[in-house]
Backbone as numpy.savetxt, mean C-alpha at the origin, in Angstrom:
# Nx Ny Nz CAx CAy CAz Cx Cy Cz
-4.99 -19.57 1.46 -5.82 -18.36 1.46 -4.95 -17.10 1.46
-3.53 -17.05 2.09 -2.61 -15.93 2.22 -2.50 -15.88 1.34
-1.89 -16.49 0.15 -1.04 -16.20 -1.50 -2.29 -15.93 -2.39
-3.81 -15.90 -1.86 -4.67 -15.85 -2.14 -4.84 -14.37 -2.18
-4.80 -14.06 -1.01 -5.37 -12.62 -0.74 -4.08 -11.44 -1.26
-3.11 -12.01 -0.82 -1.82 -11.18 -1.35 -1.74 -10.89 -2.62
-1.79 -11.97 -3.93 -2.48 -11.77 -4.69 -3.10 -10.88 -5.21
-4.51 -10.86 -4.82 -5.31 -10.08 -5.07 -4.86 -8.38 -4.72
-4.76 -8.68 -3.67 -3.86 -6.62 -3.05 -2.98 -6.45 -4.12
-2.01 -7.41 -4.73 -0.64 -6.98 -5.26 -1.45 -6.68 -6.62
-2.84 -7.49 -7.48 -3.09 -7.14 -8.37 -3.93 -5.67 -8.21
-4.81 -5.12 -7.12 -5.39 -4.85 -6.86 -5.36 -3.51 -6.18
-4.12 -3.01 -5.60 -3.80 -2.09 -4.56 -4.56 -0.99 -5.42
-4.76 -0.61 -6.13 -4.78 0.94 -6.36 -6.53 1.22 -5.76
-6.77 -0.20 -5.79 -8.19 0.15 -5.87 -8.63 0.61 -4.31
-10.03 -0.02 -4.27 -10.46 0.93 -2.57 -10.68 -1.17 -2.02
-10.04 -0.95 -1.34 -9.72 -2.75 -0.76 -10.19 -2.16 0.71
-11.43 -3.40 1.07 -11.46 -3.40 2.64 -11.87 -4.93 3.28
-11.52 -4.75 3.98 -11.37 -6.68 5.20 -13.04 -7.01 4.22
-14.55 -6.80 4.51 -15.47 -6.85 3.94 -15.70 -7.03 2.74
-14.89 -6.21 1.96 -14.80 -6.60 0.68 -13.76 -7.63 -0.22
-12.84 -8.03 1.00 -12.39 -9.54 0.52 -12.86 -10.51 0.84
-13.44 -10.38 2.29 -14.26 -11.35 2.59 -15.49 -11.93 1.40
-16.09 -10.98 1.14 -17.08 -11.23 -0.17 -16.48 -12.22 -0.86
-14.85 -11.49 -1.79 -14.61 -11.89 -2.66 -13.91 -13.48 -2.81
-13.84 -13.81 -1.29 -13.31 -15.03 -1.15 -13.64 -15.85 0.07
-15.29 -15.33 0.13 -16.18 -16.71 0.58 -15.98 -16.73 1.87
-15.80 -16.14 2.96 -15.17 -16.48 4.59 -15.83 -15.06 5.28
-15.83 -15.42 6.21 -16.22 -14.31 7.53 -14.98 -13.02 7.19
-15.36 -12.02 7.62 -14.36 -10.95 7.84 -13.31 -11.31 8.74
-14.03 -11.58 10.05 -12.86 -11.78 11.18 -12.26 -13.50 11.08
-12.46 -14.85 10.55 -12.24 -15.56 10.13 -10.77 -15.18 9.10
-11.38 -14.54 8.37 -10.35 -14.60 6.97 -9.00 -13.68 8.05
-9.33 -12.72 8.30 -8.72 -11.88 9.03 -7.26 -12.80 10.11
-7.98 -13.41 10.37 -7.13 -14.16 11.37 -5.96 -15.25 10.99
-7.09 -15.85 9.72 -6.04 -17.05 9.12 -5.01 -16.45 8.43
-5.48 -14.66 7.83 -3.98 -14.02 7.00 -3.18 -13.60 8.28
-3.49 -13.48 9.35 -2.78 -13.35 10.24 -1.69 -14.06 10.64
-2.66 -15.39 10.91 -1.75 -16.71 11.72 -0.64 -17.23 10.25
-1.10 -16.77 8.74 -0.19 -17.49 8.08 0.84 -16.65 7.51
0.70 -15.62 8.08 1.50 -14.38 7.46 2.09 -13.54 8.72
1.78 -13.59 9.83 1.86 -12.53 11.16 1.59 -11.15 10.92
0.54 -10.96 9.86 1.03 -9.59 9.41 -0.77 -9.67 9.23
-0.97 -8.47 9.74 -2.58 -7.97 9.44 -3.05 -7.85 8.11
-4.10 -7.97 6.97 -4.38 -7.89 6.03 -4.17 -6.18 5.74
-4.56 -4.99 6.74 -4.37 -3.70 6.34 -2.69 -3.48 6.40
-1.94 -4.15 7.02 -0.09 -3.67 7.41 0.02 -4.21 6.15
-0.63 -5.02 5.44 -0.20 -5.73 4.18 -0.20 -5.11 3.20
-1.68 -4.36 3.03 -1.79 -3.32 1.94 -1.36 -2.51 2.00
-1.05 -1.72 3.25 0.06 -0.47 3.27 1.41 -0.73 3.15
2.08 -2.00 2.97 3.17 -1.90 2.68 3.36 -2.26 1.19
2.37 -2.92 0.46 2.08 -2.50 -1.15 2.08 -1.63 -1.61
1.33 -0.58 -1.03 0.87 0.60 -1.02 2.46 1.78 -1.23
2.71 1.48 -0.19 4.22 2.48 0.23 5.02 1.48 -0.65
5.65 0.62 -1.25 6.33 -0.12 -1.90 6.07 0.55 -3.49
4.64 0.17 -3.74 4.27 0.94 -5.20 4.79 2.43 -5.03
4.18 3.06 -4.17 4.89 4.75 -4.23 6.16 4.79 -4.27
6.95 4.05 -3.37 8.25 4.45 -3.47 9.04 3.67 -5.26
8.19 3.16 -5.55 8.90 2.76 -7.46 8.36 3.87 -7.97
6.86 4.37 -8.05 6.61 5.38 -8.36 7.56 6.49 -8.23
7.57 6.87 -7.37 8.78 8.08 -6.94 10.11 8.31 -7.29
10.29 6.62 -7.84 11.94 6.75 -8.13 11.80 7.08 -9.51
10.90 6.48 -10.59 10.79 6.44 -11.67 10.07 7.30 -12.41
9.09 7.74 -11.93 8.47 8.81 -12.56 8.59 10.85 -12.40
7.92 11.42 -12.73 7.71 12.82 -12.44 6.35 13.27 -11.75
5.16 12.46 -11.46 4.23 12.37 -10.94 4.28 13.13 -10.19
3.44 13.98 -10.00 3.17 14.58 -8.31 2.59 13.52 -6.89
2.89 14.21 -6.05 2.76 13.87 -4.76 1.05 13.14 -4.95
0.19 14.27 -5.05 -0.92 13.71 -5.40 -1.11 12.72 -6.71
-0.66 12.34 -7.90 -0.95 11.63 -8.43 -0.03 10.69 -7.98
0.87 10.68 -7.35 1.28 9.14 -7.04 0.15 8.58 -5.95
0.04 9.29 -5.05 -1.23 9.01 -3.65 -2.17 8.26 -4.49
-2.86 8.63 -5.80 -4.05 8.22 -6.09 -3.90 7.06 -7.15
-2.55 6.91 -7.65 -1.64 5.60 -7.96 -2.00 4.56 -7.20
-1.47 5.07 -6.25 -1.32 3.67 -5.21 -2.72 3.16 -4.78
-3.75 4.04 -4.42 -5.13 4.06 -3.83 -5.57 4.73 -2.82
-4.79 5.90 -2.96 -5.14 7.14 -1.34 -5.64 7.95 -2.13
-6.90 8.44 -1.80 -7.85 9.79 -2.57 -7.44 10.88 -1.72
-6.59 11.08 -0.26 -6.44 12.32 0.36 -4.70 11.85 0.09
-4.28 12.77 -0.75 -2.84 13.39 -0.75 -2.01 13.34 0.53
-2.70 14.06 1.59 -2.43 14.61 2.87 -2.50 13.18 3.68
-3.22 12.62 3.58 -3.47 11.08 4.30 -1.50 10.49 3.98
-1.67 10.58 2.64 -0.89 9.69 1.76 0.69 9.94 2.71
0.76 11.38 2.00 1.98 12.03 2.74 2.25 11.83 4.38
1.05 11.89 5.34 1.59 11.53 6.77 2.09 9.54 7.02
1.36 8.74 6.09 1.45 7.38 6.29 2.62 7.24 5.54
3.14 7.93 4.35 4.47 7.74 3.94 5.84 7.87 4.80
5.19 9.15 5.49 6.37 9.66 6.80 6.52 8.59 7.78
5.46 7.77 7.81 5.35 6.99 8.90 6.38 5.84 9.02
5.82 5.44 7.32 6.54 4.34 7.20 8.07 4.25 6.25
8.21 5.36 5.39 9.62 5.60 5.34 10.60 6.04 5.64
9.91 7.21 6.90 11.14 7.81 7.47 11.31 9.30 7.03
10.81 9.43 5.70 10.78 11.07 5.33 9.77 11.02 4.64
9.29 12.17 3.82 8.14 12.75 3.06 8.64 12.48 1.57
7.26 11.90 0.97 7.68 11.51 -0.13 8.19 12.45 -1.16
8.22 13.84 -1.12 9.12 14.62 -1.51 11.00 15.04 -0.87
10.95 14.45 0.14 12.29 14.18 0.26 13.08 13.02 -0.21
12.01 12.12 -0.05 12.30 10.52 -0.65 12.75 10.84 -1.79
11.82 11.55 -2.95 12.24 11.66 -4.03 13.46 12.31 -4.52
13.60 13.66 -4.16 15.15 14.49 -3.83 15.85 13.70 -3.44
16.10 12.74 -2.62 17.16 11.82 -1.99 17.66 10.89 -3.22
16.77 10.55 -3.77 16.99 9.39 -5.04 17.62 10.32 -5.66
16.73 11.60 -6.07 17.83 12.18 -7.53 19.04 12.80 -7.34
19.16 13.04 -5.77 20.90 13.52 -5.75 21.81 12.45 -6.00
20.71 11.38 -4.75 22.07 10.14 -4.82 22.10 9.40 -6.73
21.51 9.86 -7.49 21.58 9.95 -8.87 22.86 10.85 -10.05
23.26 11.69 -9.64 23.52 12.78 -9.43 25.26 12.96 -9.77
């Protein structure tokens, strides 16, 4: 069911993904499914998609010219501002420094 659901996020991230709406898509309880991607992965189904999420942005970022906001809505964040504090969170800087960092160390 994990390579199942992973899967689906990795084909899927940009879109609007929630515990409910995989559940639908693959037949099981919310908190059921929830648990078994847990116990077979240690990793919550949402820590999963946000690290797709921040993984896609940060290729985005290296490779393209996109803005801040069109990478956010790349990945599947409709608030920019959302995008930018969960990026800080989880990379360490703002995805406009991220990006400056790549093109010096380019440079």
């Amino acid at each position: 069911l994990s390579e199942r659901i992973k899967a689906y996020i990795e084909k899927n991230y940009d879109q609007d993904i929630s515990i409910p709406l995989l559940a639908e898509v693959f037949l099981f309880s919310p908190t059921h499914m929830s648990h078994l991607f847990h116990e077979q992965t240690g990793s919550s189904i949402k820590q999963y998609l946000i690290r797709v999420r921040i993984e896609k942005a940060c290729e985005l970022l290296r490779t393209t010219s996109y803005s801040i906001g069109a990478v956010a809505c790349s990945v599947g964040y409709a608030d920019p501002l959302y995008f930018t504090r969960l990026f800080h969170k989880r990379v360490g800087m703002s995805p406009t420094v991220y990006r400056c960092g790549r093109e010096t160390a380019r440079e």
